[in-house]
Short mmCIF file of C-alpha atoms in Angstrom, two decimals:
data_model
loop_
_atom_site.label_atom_id
_atom_site.label_comp_id
_atom_site.label_asym_id
_atom_site.label_seq_id
_atom_site.Cartn_x
_atom_site.Cartn_y
_atom_site.Cartn_z
CA GLN A 52 18.03 15.10 -26.17
CA SER A 53 14.55 13.66 -26.65
CA ASP A 54 12.48 14.20 -29.80
CA GLY A 55 13.64 17.76 -30.28
CA TYR A 56 13.32 18.71 -26.61
CA GLN A 57 16.66 20.08 -25.45
CA TRP A 58 17.67 19.08 -21.93
CA PRO A 59 19.51 20.33 -19.95
CA SER A 60 21.59 22.53 -22.26
CA ASP A 61 18.65 24.90 -22.57
CA PRO A 62 19.25 27.53 -19.84
CA ALA A 63 15.51 27.86 -19.29
CA VAL A 64 15.30 24.19 -18.30
CA LEU A 65 18.17 24.51 -15.83
CA GLN A 66 16.47 27.56 -14.40
CA LYS A 67 13.24 25.56 -14.10
CA LEU A 68 15.03 22.82 -12.15
CA ASP A 69 16.56 25.36 -9.78
CA ALA A 70 13.12 26.90 -9.33
CA TRP A 71 11.74 23.44 -8.47
CA GLN A 72 14.43 22.95 -5.83
CA ASP A 73 13.74 26.39 -4.39
CA LEU A 74 10.10 25.45 -3.70
CA LYS A 75 11.40 23.06 -1.00
CA PHE A 76 8.11 21.80 0.46
CA GLY A 77 4.68 20.92 -0.92
CA VAL A 78 1.56 18.82 -0.48
CA LEU A 79 0.27 15.76 -2.30
CA ILE A 80 -3.48 15.24 -2.03
CA HIS A 81 -4.83 11.70 -2.47
CA TRP A 82 -8.61 11.87 -2.75
CA GLY A 83 -11.13 9.88 -4.74
CA LEU A 84 -13.39 6.81 -4.74
CA TYR A 85 -11.18 5.10 -2.19
CA SER A 86 -12.14 7.85 0.27
CA VAL A 87 -15.82 6.79 0.27
CA PRO A 88 -15.68 3.57 2.32
CA GLY A 89 -12.76 4.76 4.44
CA ILE A 90 -11.45 1.20 4.79
CA VAL A 91 -8.52 1.33 2.41
CA GLU A 92 -5.85 -1.21 3.27
CA SER A 93 -3.48 -0.85 0.35
CA TRP A 94 -2.99 1.10 -2.83
CA SER A 95 -3.27 -1.18 -5.84
CA ILE A 96 -6.49 -2.48 -7.27
CA CYS A 97 -4.39 -4.40 -9.78
CA ASN A 98 -3.39 -6.60 -6.84
CA GLU A 99 -7.03 -6.92 -5.74
CA ASP A 100 -6.43 -5.14 -2.45
CA TRP A 101 -7.42 -1.52 -3.00
CA VAL A 102 -10.21 -1.76 -0.47
CA THR A 103 -10.82 -4.49 2.10
CA ARG A 104 -12.78 -7.22 0.32
CA PRO A 105 -15.58 -8.89 2.31
CA GLU A 106 -14.65 -12.43 3.28
CA GLY A 107 -15.99 -14.97 0.80
CA SER A 108 -16.79 -12.43 -1.92
CA THR A 109 -15.55 -12.94 -5.46
CA TYR A 110 -13.16 -10.52 -7.08
CA GLU A 111 -15.71 -9.82 -9.81
CA GLY A 112 -18.31 -8.93 -7.19
CA TYR A 113 -15.83 -6.76 -5.33
CA LYS A 114 -14.84 -5.00 -8.53
CA GLN A 115 -18.45 -4.16 -9.42
CA TRP A 116 -18.99 -2.91 -5.87
CA TYR A 117 -15.91 -0.70 -6.13
CA TRP A 118 -16.91 0.79 -9.49
CA GLY A 119 -20.34 1.43 -7.96
CA LEU A 120 -18.76 3.83 -5.47
CA ALA A 121 -18.86 6.36 -8.32
CA GLU A 122 -22.56 6.71 -7.54
CA GLU A 123 -21.78 7.38 -3.88
CA PHE A 124 -18.91 9.87 -4.19
CA ASN A 125 -20.71 13.04 -3.15
CA PRO A 126 -18.33 15.32 -1.20
CA VAL A 127 -20.99 17.71 0.02
CA ASN A 128 -18.52 19.80 2.05
CA PHE A 129 -15.86 19.98 -0.67
CA ASP A 130 -13.77 23.01 0.30
CA PRO A 131 -10.44 23.31 -1.52
CA GLY A 132 -10.07 26.75 0.00
CA GLN A 133 -9.68 25.08 3.40
CA TRP A 134 -7.00 22.77 1.99
CA ALA A 135 -5.09 25.61 0.35
CA ALA A 136 -5.14 27.88 3.42
CA ALA A 137 -3.90 25.06 5.66
CA CYS A 138 -1.05 24.21 3.30
CA ALA A 139 -0.05 27.86 3.00
CA ASP A 140 0.01 28.05 6.82
CA ALA A 141 2.46 25.12 6.80
CA GLY A 142 4.82 27.06 4.53
CA MET A 143 4.20 24.88 1.50
CA LYS A 144 4.85 26.33 -1.94
CA TYR A 145 3.09 23.90 -4.27
CA ALA A 146 0.25 21.37 -4.41
CA ILE A 147 -0.09 18.09 -6.31
CA PHE A 148 -3.64 16.83 -6.87
CA THR A 149 -4.63 13.29 -7.88
CA THR A 150 -6.59 14.01 -11.05
CA LYS A 151 -6.79 10.26 -11.83
CA HIS A 152 -5.52 7.34 -9.77
CA HIS A 153 -5.07 3.67 -10.73
CA ASP A 154 -8.80 3.01 -10.59
CA GLY A 155 -9.37 5.40 -13.52
CA PHE A 156 -11.88 7.63 -11.67
CA CYS A 157 -11.40 11.22 -12.89
CA LEU A 158 -11.58 14.21 -10.58
CA PHE A 159 -11.58 16.45 -13.64
CA ASP A 160 -14.34 16.82 -16.22
CA SER A 161 -12.91 14.58 -18.94
CA ARG A 162 -14.83 14.38 -22.23
CA TYR A 163 -13.54 10.84 -22.82
CA THR A 164 -15.26 8.96 -19.98
CA ASP A 165 -18.30 8.98 -17.75
CA PHE A 166 -16.29 7.47 -14.91
CA LYS A 167 -15.75 10.85 -13.30
CA VAL A 168 -16.92 12.96 -10.40
CA SER A 169 -18.90 15.26 -12.71
CA ALA A 170 -21.06 12.33 -13.89
CA GLY A 171 -22.03 11.09 -10.41
CA PRO A 172 -24.25 12.53 -7.65
CA PHE A 173 -21.93 15.55 -7.38
CA ARG A 174 -22.74 16.47 -11.00
CA ASP A 175 -25.14 19.31 -10.13
CA ASN A 176 -22.72 20.98 -7.74
CA PRO A 177 -21.19 24.12 -9.31
CA ARG A 178 -17.76 22.78 -8.27
CA ALA A 179 -18.21 19.36 -9.90
CA ASP A 180 -14.99 19.79 -11.89
CA CYS A 181 -12.99 19.32 -8.70
CA ALA A 182 -9.56 19.75 -10.29
CA TYR A 183 -10.45 23.21 -11.58
CA TYR A 184 -11.45 24.45 -8.11
CA VAL A 185 -8.54 22.78 -6.37
CA PHE A 186 -6.06 24.43 -8.72
CA ASP A 187 -7.85 27.78 -8.40
CA ALA A 188 -7.84 27.66 -4.59
CA PHE A 189 -4.13 26.90 -4.36
CA ARG A 190 -3.21 29.54 -6.92
CA GLN A 191 -5.13 32.11 -4.87
CA GLU A 192 -2.89 31.20 -1.90
CA GLY A 193 0.19 31.72 -4.08
CA LEU A 194 1.07 28.02 -4.45
CA ALA A 195 2.20 26.46 -7.73
CA VAL A 196 -0.08 23.68 -8.98
CA MET A 197 0.95 20.26 -10.19
CA LEU A 198 -1.06 17.18 -11.03
CA TYR A 199 -0.83 13.47 -10.41
CA PHE A 200 -1.91 11.19 -13.28
CA SER A 201 -1.88 7.39 -13.36
CA ILE A 202 -0.94 5.50 -16.52
CA LEU A 203 -2.36 2.32 -15.02
CA ASP A 204 -6.16 2.59 -15.34
CA THR A 205 -8.00 -0.55 -14.35
CA HIS A 206 -11.49 0.75 -15.10
CA HIS A 207 -10.63 1.59 -18.70
CA ARG A 208 -8.63 -1.67 -18.99
CA ILE A 209 -5.25 0.00 -19.40
CA ARG A 210 -3.63 -2.97 -17.71
CA PRO A 211 -0.50 -5.08 -18.20
CA GLY A 212 -0.79 -7.44 -21.15
CA HIS A 213 -3.80 -5.64 -22.59
CA ILE A 214 -2.37 -2.39 -23.96
CA LYS A 215 -3.83 -1.37 -27.33
CA PRO A 216 -3.19 1.66 -29.57
CA GLY A 217 -6.51 3.12 -28.47
CA HIS A 218 -5.26 3.19 -24.89
CA VAL A 219 -2.34 5.42 -25.83
CA LYS A 220 -4.73 7.73 -27.67
CA PHE A 221 -6.97 7.83 -24.59
CA ILE A 222 -4.03 8.71 -22.31
CA LYS A 223 -2.85 11.48 -24.61
CA SER A 224 -6.39 12.86 -24.95
CA GLN A 225 -6.77 13.14 -21.18
CA LEU A 226 -3.31 14.65 -20.78
CA LYS A 227 -4.22 17.24 -23.41
CA GLU A 228 -7.36 18.13 -21.45
CA LEU A 229 -5.35 18.62 -18.26
CA LEU A 230 -2.49 20.53 -19.88
CA THR A 231 -4.61 22.86 -22.02
CA GLY A 232 -7.69 23.47 -19.88
CA TYR A 233 -6.36 24.14 -16.38
CA GLY A 234 -3.72 26.83 -16.77
CA PRO A 235 0.04 26.49 -16.20
CA ILE A 236 1.01 23.17 -14.64
CA ALA A 237 4.45 23.32 -13.01
CA ALA A 238 4.93 19.54 -12.95
CA LEU A 239 3.14 16.34 -13.82
CA ILE A 240 3.60 13.39 -11.48
CA ILE A 241 3.13 10.07 -13.30
CA ASP A 242 2.44 6.83 -11.46
CA GLY A 243 1.52 3.26 -12.32
CA TRP A 244 4.13 2.95 -15.06
CA ASP A 245 7.16 0.67 -15.16
CA ALA A 246 6.55 -0.49 -11.60
CA PRO A 247 6.74 -4.16 -10.51
CA TRP A 248 3.17 -4.02 -9.25
CA SER A 249 1.70 -2.31 -12.34
CA ARG A 250 3.79 -4.24 -14.89
CA ILE A 251 3.14 -1.72 -17.69
CA SER A 252 6.56 -1.12 -19.20
CA TYR A 253 7.97 1.91 -20.99
CA GLU A 254 7.78 -0.20 -24.15
CA ASP A 255 4.13 -1.21 -23.70
CA ILE A 256 3.34 2.49 -23.57
CA SER A 257 6.20 4.47 -25.07
CA PHE A 258 7.85 6.76 -22.55
CA PRO A 259 9.51 8.93 -25.25
CA GLU A 260 6.16 9.40 -26.97
CA ILE A 261 4.28 10.48 -23.84
CA TYR A 262 7.21 12.54 -22.54
CA ALA A 263 7.56 14.48 -25.79
CA TYR A 264 3.79 14.96 -26.01
CA ILE A 265 3.64 16.52 -22.55
CA LYS A 266 6.49 18.87 -23.45
CA SER A 267 4.76 19.84 -26.70
CA LEU A 268 1.70 20.97 -24.72
CA GLN A 269 3.54 22.71 -21.86
CA PRO A 270 7.29 22.95 -22.48
CA ASP A 271 7.93 24.23 -18.94
CA CYS A 272 6.09 21.34 -17.29
CA LEU A 273 8.49 19.02 -15.46
CA VAL A 274 7.76 15.31 -15.82
CA MET A 275 8.30 13.18 -12.73
CA ASP A 276 7.81 9.44 -12.83
CA LEU A 277 7.32 8.05 -9.33
CA ASN A 278 9.15 4.83 -10.16
CA ALA A 279 12.42 6.54 -11.00
CA ALA A 280 14.15 5.35 -7.81
CA LYS A 281 14.28 1.76 -9.11
CA TYR A 282 17.09 2.88 -11.45
CA PRO A 283 20.67 3.74 -10.44
CA ARG A 284 20.79 6.96 -8.45
CA GLU A 285 23.64 8.40 -10.53
CA ALA A 286 21.38 9.41 -13.45
CA LEU A 287 17.89 10.57 -14.32
CA PHE A 288 16.24 7.53 -15.88
CA TYR A 289 12.83 8.33 -17.43
CA THR A 290 12.18 11.43 -15.36
CA ASP A 291 13.17 15.09 -14.99
CA ILE A 292 13.18 14.70 -11.19
CA LYS A 293 14.42 11.69 -9.24
CA SER A 294 11.68 10.47 -6.89
CA TYR A 295 11.93 8.58 -3.60
CA GLU A 296 8.84 7.11 -1.98
CA GLN A 297 10.07 6.65 1.55
CA GLY A 298 7.19 4.43 2.60
CA ALA A 299 8.27 1.95 -0.07
CA GLY A 300 11.80 1.83 1.33
CA GLN A 301 13.30 4.29 -1.16
CA LYS A 302 15.82 6.44 0.66
CA ILE A 303 17.78 9.30 -0.79
CA SER A 304 21.39 9.77 0.22
CA THR A 305 21.59 13.27 1.65
CA SER A 306 25.39 13.13 1.46
CA GLU A 307 25.74 11.86 -2.13
CA ASN A 308 22.73 13.06 -4.09
CA ARG A 309 23.55 15.55 -6.85
CA LEU A 310 20.33 15.30 -8.88
CA PRO A 311 17.06 17.25 -8.63
CA ALA A 312 14.90 15.03 -6.44
CA LEU A 313 11.75 14.60 -4.40
CA ALA A 314 10.98 12.51 -1.32
CA CYS A 315 7.46 11.84 -0.08
CA LEU A 316 5.59 10.54 2.96
CA PRO A 317 1.98 10.69 4.17
CA LEU A 318 1.10 12.76 7.23
CA GLN A 319 -1.51 10.15 8.15
CA ARG A 320 -0.77 6.42 8.29
CA THR A 321 -1.82 5.73 4.69
CA TRP A 322 -2.06 7.74 1.49
CA PHE A 323 -5.87 7.43 1.44
CA TRP A 324 -8.38 8.61 4.04
CA LYS A 325 -9.62 6.07 6.61
CA GLU A 326 -12.43 6.41 9.11
CA SER A 327 -10.01 6.24 12.04
CA MET A 328 -7.91 9.16 10.82
CA PRO A 329 -9.73 11.97 12.65
CA THR A 330 -8.57 10.42 15.94
CA ASP A 331 -5.34 8.75 14.77
CA GLN A 332 -1.96 9.91 16.01
CA LEU A 333 -0.28 11.52 13.01
CA ARG A 334 3.42 11.73 12.20
CA ASP A 335 5.45 13.81 14.60
CA VAL A 336 5.75 17.29 13.13
CA ARG A 337 9.17 17.98 14.63
CA TRP A 338 10.48 14.77 13.09
CA LEU A 339 9.02 15.78 9.73
CA VAL A 340 10.79 19.14 9.89
CA GLU A 341 14.14 18.17 11.43
CA GLU A 342 14.63 14.74 9.82
CA ASN A 343 12.97 15.30 6.47
CA ILE A 344 12.31 18.81 5.19
CA ARG A 345 15.56 20.46 6.30
CA PRO A 346 18.11 17.73 5.46
CA TYR A 347 16.47 16.92 2.15
CA ASN A 348 16.33 20.56 1.11
CA ASP A 349 20.08 20.71 1.72
CA ALA A 350 20.53 17.73 -0.63
CA TYR A 351 18.76 19.15 -3.72
CA CYS A 352 15.56 17.37 -2.70
CA ASN A 353 12.03 18.64 -2.28
CA PHE A 354 9.90 17.13 0.45
CA ILE A 355 6.29 16.25 -0.36
CA LEU A 356 3.83 15.58 2.46
CA ASN A 357 0.63 13.74 1.58
CA VAL A 358 -2.54 14.91 3.34
CA ALA A 359 -5.75 12.97 2.64
CA PRO A 360 -9.07 14.85 2.86
CA ASN A 361 -12.09 12.93 4.11
CA ARG A 362 -14.99 11.61 2.07
CA ASP A 363 -16.95 14.84 2.53
CA GLY A 364 -14.19 16.99 1.07
CA LEU A 365 -12.57 18.48 4.16
CA MET A 366 -9.23 18.00 5.90
CA ASP A 367 -9.69 16.59 9.39
CA ASP A 368 -9.03 18.83 12.40
CA ASN A 369 -5.95 16.89 13.53
CA ALA A 370 -4.41 17.23 10.07
CA LEU A 371 -5.08 20.96 10.12
CA GLN A 372 -3.44 21.22 13.54
CA SER A 373 -0.34 19.36 12.32
CA LEU A 374 -0.01 21.66 9.33
CA ARG A 375 -0.22 24.74 11.60
CA GLN A 376 2.48 23.28 13.84
CA ILE A 377 4.76 22.61 10.88
CA GLY A 378 4.35 26.24 9.87
CA GLN A 379 5.44 27.32 13.34
CA LEU A 380 8.59 25.15 13.19
CA TRP A 381 9.62 25.65 9.57
CA HIS A 382 9.71 28.73 7.39
CA HIS A 383 10.76 29.03 3.78
CA ASP A 384 13.99 31.02 3.98
CA GLY A 385 14.63 31.67 0.31
CA PRO A 386 16.51 29.93 -2.50
CA THR A 387 18.84 27.03 -1.89
CA GLN A 388 22.12 26.21 -3.59
CA PRO A 389 21.99 25.72 -7.39
CA ILE A 390 21.62 22.14 -8.63
CA PRO A 391 24.92 20.82 -10.04
CA GLN A 392 25.25 20.32 -13.77
CA CYS A 393 23.89 16.88 -14.63
CA ASP A 394 23.35 14.74 -17.70
CA PRO A 395 20.01 14.82 -19.52
CA PRO A 396 17.41 12.26 -18.54
CA ILE A 397 17.46 8.92 -20.29
CA THR A 398 14.16 8.76 -22.14
CA ARG A 399 14.85 6.44 -25.07
CA ARG A 400 13.87 2.82 -25.51
CA ASN A 401 15.91 0.37 -23.44
CA ILE A 402 17.82 -1.63 -26.03
CA ALA A 403 18.69 -4.34 -23.49
CA ARG A 404 15.08 -5.21 -22.75
CA HIS A 405 14.09 -8.75 -23.90
CA ARG A 406 17.58 -9.45 -25.24
CA PRO A 407 19.24 -12.79 -24.40
CA THR A 408 22.12 -12.80 -21.96
CA GLU A 409 24.49 -15.40 -20.53
CA TYR A 410 26.62 -15.20 -17.43
CA SER A 411 28.86 -17.40 -15.34
CA TRP A 412 27.87 -18.94 -12.01
CA SER A 413 29.83 -20.86 -9.43
CA TYR A 414 27.53 -23.88 -9.37
CA ASP A 415 27.53 -26.23 -12.36
CA TYR A 416 23.76 -26.66 -12.20
CA GLY A 417 23.13 -22.91 -11.98
CA ILE A 418 24.09 -21.94 -15.52
CA GLY A 419 22.71 -18.46 -16.13
CA ASP A 420 20.47 -17.61 -19.07
#
């Protein structure tokens, strides 16, 4: 139980989890400022390596250059209808869109910042609120819509060691925009929280507070924290769905898993678009189907495939071809087995955090503290 939200004794919640499992296969779309230069090397601006930094440049200069990409993000060929049709051809049943990544750049028309696509050169385009049109396009293809939202926000200084009450208010204000202005959201994928690289803990920004707030706005919205795999696999710690980022070495046990879960990989070689991607060799589609989608579906686990559109707002031809091939090899064949009864997620404050501990050690000089 968490702040009045009953889980999982409420039959509607159990039904929602079974419905999640029955979706089986979906897309995650990483797209944003990092797509402009097309030279992304990693995924964390908090580690100063979001985009390749010119040799000899200062971090401050690099940072100002990166923020300046907001004045260059102008996806003139933005066509979410192309994305949605391709994903439907692959047999996917839901789409997750990066409404805000760690850099804080919003792909929705937030009232609480000017660091957004609708304030840049794309502002006069009738589709400047990109999230709205992405969600609309996928709904028209019959896919459920979900959104990705980063707690870590380096542009708005929501960073480890600098969390203030106003930051929590800002996060909740943006979540309210997304969960009240864009129709039903089947799930919210949270990232940049309680991860070793982000270093923002569930105490710095209260997980129970944000979790309960999301449920108050859309009670049927599942909350998935992408760092859930760091906790023991026997329980749902700080998430409704256990997540496994395979590229980070997180592997689900297909023989032992009994929890609602997700596993994710990019189709291309990174999560973000790079200039080489139109001619890159992508992941083998047969391997994706036979070694990922099918075995994971049989283990109560959804498979999420990331596809990164290019800077102009289109999916590359080779990505489209791969999605068509997946659709030829794999077809959604109806519901899977019901998820076993499981304990409610652990959402409360960790009472062991920052408490002293002592332990024995075999070496006299290695006394534990």
